[in-house]
Coordinates of C-alpha atoms in Angstrom, one line a residue:
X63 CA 20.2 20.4 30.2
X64 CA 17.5 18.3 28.8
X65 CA 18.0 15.0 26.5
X66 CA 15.5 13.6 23.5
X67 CA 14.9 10.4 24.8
X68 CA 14.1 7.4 21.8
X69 CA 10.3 7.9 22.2
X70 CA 9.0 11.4 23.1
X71 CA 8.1 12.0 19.4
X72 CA 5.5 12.4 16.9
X73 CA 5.7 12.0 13.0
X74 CA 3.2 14.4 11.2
X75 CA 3.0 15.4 7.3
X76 CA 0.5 17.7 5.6
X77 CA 0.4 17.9 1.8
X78 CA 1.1 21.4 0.3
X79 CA -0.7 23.3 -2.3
X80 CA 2.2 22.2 -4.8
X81 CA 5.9 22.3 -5.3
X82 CA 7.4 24.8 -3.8
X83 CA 4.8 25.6 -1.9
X84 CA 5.2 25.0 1.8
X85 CA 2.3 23.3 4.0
X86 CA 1.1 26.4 6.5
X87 CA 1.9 24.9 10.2
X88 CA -0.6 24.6 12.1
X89 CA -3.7 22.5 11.7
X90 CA -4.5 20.0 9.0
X91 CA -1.8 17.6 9.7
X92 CA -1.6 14.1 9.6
X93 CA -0.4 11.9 12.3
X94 CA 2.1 9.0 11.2
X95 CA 2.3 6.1 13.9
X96 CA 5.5 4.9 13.6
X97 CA 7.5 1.6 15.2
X98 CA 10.7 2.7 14.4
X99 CA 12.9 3.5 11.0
X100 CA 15.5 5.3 10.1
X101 CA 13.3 9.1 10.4
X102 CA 13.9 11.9 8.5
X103 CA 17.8 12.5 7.4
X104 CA 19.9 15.0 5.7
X105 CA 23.0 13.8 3.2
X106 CA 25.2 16.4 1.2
X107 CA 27.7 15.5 -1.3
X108 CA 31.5 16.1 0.2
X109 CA 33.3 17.9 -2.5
X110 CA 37.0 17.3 -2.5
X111 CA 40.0 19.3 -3.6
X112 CA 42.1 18.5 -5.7
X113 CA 44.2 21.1 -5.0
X114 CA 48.4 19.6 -4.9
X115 CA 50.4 20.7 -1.8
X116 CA 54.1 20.5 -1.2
X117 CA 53.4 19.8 2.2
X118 CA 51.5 16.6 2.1
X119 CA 48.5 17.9 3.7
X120 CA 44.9 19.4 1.8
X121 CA 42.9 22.2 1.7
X122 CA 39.2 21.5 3.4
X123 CA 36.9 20.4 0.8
X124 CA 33.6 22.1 -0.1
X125 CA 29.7 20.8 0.5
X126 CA 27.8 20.0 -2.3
X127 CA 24.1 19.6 -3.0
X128 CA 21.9 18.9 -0.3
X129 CA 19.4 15.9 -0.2
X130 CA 16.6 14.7 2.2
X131 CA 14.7 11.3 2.5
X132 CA 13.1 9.6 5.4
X133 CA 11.9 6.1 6.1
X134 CA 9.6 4.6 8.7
X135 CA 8.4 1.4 10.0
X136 CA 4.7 1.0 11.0
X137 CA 2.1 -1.1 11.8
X138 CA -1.1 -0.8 9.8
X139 CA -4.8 -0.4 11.0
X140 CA -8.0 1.0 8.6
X141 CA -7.1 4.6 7.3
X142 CA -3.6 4.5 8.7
X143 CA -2.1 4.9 5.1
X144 CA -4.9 6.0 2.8
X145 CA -3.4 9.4 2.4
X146 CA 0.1 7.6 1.2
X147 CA -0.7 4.6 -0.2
X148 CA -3.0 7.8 -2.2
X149 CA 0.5 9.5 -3.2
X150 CA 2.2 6.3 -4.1
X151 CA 0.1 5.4 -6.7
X152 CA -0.8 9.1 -7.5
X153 CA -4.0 8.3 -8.1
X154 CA -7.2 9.4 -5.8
X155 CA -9.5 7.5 -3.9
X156 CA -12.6 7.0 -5.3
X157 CA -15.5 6.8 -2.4
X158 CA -18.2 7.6 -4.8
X159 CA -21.4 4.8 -3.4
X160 CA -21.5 1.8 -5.7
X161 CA -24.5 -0.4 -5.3
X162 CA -27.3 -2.8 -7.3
X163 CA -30.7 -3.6 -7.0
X164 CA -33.6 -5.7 -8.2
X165 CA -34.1 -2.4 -10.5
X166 CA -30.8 -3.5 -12.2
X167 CA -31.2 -6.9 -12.6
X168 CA -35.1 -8.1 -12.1
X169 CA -34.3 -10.4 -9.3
X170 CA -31.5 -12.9 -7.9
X171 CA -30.5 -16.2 -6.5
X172 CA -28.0 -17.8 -4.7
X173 CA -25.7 -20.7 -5.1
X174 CA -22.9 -22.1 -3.1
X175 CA -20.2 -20.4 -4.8
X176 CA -21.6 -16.7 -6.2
X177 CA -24.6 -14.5 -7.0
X178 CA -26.8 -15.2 -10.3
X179 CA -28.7 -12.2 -12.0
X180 CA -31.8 -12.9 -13.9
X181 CA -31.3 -10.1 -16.3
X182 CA -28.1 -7.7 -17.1
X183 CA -24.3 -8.6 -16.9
X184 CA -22.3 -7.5 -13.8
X185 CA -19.3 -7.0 -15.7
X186 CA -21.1 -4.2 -17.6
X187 CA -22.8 -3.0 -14.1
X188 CA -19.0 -2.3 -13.3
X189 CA -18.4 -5.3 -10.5
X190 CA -14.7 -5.8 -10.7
X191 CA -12.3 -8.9 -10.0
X192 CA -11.2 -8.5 -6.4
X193 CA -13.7 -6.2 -5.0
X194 CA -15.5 -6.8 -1.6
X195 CA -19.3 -7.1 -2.1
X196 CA -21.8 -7.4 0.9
X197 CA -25.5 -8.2 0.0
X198 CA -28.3 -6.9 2.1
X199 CA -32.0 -8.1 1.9
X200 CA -31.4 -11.1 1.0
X201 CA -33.9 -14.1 2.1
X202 CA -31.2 -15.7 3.8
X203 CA -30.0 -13.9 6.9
X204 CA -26.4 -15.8 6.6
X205 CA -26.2 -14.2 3.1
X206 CA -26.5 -10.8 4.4
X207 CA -23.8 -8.3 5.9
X208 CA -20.7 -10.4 5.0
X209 CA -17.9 -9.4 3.5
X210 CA -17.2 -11.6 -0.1
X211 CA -14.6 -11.5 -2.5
X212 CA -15.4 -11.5 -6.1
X213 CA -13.1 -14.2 -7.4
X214 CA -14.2 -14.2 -11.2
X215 CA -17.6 -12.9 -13.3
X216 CA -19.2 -13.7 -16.1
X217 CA -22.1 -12.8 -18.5
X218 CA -24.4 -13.2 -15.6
X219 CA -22.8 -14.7 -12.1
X220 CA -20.7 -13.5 -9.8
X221 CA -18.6 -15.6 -8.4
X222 CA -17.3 -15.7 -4.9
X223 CA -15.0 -18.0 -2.4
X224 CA -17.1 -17.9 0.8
X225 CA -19.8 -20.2 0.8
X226 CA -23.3 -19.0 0.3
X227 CA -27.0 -20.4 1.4
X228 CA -28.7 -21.9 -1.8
X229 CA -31.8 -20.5 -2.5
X230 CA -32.8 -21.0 -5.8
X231 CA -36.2 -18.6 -5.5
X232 CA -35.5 -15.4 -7.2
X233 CA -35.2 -12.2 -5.1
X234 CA -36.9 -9.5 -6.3
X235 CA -36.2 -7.3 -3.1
X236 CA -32.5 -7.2 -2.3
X237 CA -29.1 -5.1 -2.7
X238 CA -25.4 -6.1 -3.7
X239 CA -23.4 -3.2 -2.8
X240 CA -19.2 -2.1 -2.9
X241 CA -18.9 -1.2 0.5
X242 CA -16.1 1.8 0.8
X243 CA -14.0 3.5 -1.1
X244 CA -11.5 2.1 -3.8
X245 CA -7.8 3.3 -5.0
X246 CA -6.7 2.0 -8.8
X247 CA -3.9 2.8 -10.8
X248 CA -4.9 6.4 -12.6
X249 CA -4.8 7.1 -16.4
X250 CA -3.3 10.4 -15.3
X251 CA -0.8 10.8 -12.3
X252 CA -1.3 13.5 -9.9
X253 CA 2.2 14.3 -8.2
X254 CA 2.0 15.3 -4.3
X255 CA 4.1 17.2 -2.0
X256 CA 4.3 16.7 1.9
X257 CA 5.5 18.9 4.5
X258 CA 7.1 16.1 7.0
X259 CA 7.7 17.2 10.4
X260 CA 9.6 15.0 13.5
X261 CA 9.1 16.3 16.4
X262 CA 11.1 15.8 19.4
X263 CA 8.7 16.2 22.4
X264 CA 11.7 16.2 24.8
X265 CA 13.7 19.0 23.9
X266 CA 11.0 20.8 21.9
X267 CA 12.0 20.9 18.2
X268 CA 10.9 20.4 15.2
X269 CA 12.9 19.1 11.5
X270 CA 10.5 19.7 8.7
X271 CA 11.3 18.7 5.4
X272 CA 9.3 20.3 2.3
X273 CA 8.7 19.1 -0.9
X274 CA 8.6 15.6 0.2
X275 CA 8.0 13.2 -1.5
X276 CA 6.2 9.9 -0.5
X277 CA 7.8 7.2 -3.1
X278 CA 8.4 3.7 -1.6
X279 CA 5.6 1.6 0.7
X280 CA 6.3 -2.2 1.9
X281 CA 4.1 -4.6 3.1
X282 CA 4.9 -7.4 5.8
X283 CA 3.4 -10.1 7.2
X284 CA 4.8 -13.2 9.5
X285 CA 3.2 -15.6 12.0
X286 CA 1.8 -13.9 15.7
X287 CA 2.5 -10.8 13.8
X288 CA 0.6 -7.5 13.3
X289 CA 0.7 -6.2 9.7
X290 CA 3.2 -3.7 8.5
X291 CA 3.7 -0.9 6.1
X292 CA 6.3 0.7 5.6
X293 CA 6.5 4.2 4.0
X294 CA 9.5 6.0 2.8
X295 CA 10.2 9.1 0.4
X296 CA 12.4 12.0 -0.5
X297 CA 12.6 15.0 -0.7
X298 CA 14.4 18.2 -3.5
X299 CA 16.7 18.8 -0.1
X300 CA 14.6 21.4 1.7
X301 CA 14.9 20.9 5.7
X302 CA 14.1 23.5 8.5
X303 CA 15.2 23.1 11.6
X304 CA 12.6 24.5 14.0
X305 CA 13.5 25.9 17.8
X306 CA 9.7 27.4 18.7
X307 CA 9.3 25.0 21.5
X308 CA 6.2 23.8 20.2
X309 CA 5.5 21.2 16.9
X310 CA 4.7 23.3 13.5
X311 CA 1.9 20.8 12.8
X312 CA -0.5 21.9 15.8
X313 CA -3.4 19.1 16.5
X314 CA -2.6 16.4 13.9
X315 CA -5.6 14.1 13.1
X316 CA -4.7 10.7 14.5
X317 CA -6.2 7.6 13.3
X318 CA -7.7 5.5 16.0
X319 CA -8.1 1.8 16.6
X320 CA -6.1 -1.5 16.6
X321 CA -3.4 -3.0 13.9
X322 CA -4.4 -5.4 12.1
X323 CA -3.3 -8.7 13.3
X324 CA -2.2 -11.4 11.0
X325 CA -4.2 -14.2 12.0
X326 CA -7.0 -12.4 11.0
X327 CA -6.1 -11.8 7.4
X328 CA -6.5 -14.3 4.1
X329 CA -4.5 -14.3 1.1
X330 CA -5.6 -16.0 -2.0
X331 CA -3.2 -17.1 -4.4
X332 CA -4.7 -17.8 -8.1
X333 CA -7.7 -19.0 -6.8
X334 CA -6.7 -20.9 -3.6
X335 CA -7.0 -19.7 0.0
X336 CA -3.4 -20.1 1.4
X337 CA -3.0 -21.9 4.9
X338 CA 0.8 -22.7 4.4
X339 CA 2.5 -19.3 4.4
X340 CA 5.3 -18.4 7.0
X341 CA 6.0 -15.1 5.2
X342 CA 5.1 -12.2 2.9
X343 CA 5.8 -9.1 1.4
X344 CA 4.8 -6.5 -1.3
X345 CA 7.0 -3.4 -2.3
X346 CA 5.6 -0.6 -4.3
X347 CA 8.2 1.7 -5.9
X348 CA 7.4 4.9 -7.8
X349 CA 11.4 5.5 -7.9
X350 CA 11.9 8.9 -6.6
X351 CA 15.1 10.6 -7.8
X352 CA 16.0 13.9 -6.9
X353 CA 19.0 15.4 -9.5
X354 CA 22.1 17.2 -8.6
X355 CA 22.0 20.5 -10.5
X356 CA 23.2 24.1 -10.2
X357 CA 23.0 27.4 -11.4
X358 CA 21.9 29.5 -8.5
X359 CA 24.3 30.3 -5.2
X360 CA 21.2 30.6 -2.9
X361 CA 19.7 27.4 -4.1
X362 CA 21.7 24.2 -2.9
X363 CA 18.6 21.2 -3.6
X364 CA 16.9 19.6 -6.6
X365 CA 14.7 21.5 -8.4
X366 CA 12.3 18.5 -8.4
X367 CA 11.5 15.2 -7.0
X368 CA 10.9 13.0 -10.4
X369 CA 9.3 9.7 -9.9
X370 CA 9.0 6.9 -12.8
X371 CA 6.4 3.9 -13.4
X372 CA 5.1 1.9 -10.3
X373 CA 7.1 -0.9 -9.5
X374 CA 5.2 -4.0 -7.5
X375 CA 7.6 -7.1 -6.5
X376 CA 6.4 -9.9 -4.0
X377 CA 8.2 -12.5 -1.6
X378 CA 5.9 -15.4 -0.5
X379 CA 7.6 -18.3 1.6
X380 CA 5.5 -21.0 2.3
X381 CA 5.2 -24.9 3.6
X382 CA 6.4 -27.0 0.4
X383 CA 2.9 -29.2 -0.4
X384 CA 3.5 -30.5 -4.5
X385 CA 5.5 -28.8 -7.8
X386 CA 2.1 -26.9 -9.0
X387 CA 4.2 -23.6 -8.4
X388 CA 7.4 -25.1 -10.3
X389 CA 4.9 -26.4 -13.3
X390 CA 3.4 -23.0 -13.5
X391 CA 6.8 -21.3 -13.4
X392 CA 8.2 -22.7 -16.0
X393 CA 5.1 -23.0 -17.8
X394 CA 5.0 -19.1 -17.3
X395 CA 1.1 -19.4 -15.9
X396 CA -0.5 -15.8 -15.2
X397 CA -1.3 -15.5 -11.5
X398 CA -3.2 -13.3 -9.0
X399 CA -3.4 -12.0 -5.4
X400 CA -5.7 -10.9 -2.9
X401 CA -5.1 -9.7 0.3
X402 CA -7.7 -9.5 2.9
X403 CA -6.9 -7.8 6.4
X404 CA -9.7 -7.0 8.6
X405 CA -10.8 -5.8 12.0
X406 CA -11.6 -7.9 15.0
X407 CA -15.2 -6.7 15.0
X408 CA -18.7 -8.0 14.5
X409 CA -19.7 -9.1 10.9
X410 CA -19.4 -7.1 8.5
X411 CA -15.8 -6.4 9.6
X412 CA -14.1 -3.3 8.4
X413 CA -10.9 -4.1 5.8
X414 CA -8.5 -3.3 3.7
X415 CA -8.5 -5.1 0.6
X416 CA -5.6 -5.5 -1.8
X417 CA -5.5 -6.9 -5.5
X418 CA -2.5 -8.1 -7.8
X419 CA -4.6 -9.0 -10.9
X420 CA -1.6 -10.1 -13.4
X421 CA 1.7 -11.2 -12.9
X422 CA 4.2 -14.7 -13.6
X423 CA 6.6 -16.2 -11.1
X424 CA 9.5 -15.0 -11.0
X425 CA 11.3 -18.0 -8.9
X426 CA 10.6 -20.8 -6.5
X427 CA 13.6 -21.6 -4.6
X428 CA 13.0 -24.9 -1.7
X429 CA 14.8 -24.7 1.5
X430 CA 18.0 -26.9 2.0
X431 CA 17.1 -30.5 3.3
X432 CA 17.7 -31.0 7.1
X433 CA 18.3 -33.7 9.7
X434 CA 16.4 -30.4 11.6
X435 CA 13.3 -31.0 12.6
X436 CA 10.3 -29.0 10.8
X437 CA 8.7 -28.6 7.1
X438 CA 11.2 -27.8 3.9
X439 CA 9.5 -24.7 2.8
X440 CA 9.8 -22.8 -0.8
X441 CA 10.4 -19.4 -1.5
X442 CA 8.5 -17.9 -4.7
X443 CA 10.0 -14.5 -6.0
X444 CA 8.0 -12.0 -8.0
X445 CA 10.3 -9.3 -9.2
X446 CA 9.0 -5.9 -10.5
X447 CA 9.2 -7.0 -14.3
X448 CA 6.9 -9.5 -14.2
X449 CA 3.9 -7.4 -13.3
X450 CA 1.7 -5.3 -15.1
X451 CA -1.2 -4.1 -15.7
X452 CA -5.0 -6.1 -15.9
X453 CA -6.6 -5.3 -19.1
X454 CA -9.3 -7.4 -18.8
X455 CA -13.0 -6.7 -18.9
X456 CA -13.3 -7.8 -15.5
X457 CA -10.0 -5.9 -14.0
X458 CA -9.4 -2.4 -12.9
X459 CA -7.2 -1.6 -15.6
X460 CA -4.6 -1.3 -12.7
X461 CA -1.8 -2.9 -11.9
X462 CA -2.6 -3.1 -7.7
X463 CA -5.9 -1.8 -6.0
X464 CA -6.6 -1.0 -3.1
X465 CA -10.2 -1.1 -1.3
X466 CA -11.1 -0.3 2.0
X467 CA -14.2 0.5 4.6
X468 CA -12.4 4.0 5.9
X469 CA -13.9 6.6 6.0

């Protein structure tokens, strides 16, 4: 008799032509790297009777409507989420080549803190708040190939946090391009179904679920840590229980390479480059709901995996410096975010980019004083309600974006 140990096991999910419609086996999968979570699970409702004996003793209830869901945790490394970070937001990724020259805006220069154009507006070019620009051809070598976050624009600047050579010649031979591809909140949804398969390596079988539904992400970041993401769905109740010996999903592709490692990553908060944080989070929530309903014997599932509105909510706990947070929580200030995880490679390093153009404070709540040793830290709360969407000339007309340099 052989045993499943914990590890012998590979996560794969494939997205099907459309509801109802399962994802062939075979190849075209995708492989999940997991660390753990609960996996793929099936629940049914346990239907009592009421049925009164004399006896004291009852008659065997009845099942009731199947449902599935699964949850993992992972670590996260360039192009290990794209496809479901893709469903979440039910939008597509947009790799189409985004670039400007001297042909768009006569020439350039350079000051510490951004890019001027002699002619044309980069607003109306279609630079964005929060994107990652890299200029190439520039006069300056230390100008060139880095990766710089667009931090505001205006009629003719962009403006950037890292610091820049000055060179106040103007460049008439030069390139500021969008490296990558980019994910926004769409104007129309486009609702995905997965195939999910676990297999168990050990003992040779296979649970899919169909009709899946990816619905619920979550990422996490603390000191000497690698950066998670955790995904998690559901499903209208279809599982198969496979005995072939072999996975359904033949020859997954795999994403190669290394997490991305904390340390490595910056996150600016309404305009400041935080050094104080000791923890983060962002949840995004599409709420997935699968509905009891009946009406056929041979069906015993949800017709339909219904999601509603994104939800984004954020946890930042940080070192406890002044009351600027407090002030601008009760003073109900609009905020930002930016998160910046990269590679350990040579310049420019390969990222994922995230943006949180508009939201308030929800809370700031201090740590208890302490004859500990240590720094009183605060914990600011952003709950789902109090973010929404950028409207702004210079926003993605999103409520979160995403941009990264995988393929």
């Amino acid at each position: 008799m052989v045993y499943q140990s914990n590890s012998a096991g590979r996560i794969a999910y494939k997205a099907q032509p459309g509801l109802g419609q399962v994802a062939a086996g075979g190849a075209g999968a995708t492989v999940l790297p997991i660390s753990g979570g609960p996996g793929a699970k099936l629940s049914k409702a346990a239907t009592e009777s009421q049925t009164i004996r004399n006896d004291g003793m009852s008659i065997r209830g009845r099942h009731g409507t199947q449902k599935t869901s699964s949850s993992y945790n992972a670590e996260m490394w360039l192009g290990s989420h794209d496809a479901i970070l893709e469903a979440i937001m039910r939008g597509t990724w947009d790799a189409t080549a985004f670039s400007k020259t001297q042909a768009d805006f006569t020439s350039l220069t350079t000051v510490a803190d951004g890019i001027v154009f002699a002619n044309g507006s980069p607003i109306d070019m279609g630079f964005k708040v929060g994107d990652i620009i890299r200029g190439a051809g520039l006069p300056d070598a230390g100008n060139n190939g880095r990766n710089l976050r667009i931090s505001s624009l205006s009629a003719n600047k962009i403006t950037v946090p890292e610091t820049l050579i000055v060179n106040a010649a103007p460049d008439t031979n030069c390139t500021i391009t969008r490296p990558g591809k980019r994910l926004t909140n769409p104007t129309v949804l486009v609702r995905r179904y997965f195939g999910l398969e676990e297999f168990e390596s050990d003992i040779g079988k296979a649970t899919v679920l169909d009709d899946f539904v990816w619905g619920t992400g979550k990422l996490s970041m603390a000191p000497n840590g690698i950066i998670t993401f955790d995904p998690g769905g559901i499903g209208t109740g279809k599982i198969r229980p496979l005995d072939a010996g072999v996975p359904y999903f033949t020859n997954p592709d795999a994403t190669t390479g290394t997490p991305f490692a904390v340390v490595d990553a910056t996150i600016r908060l309404n305009g400041v480059d935080l050094v104080e944080l000791t923890s983060f989070d962002l949840s995004l929530d599409i709420q997935p709901a699968a509905p009891d309903a009946f009406g056929s014997g041979n069906i015993k599932y949800a017709p339909d995996v219904f999601t509603g509105p994104l939800k984004v909510s954020m946890n930042l706990t940080m070192l406890r410096k002044d009351l600027q947070l407090l002030a601008d929580f009760v003073a109900e200030t609009p905020y930002s975010l930016n998160i910046l995880a990269v590679d350990n490679t040579a310049e420019p390093k390969d990222f994922m980019s995230i943006t949180v153009p508009n939201f308030t404070i929800g809370g700031v709540d201090p740590s208890a004083f302490s004859k500990q040793g240590g720094g009183r830290t605060q914990t600011i709360t952003v709950p789902p309600a109090l973010v929404g969407i950028d409207t702004s000339p210079t926003g993605n007309n999103s409520m979160i974006s995403f941009q990264t340099t995988a393929a």
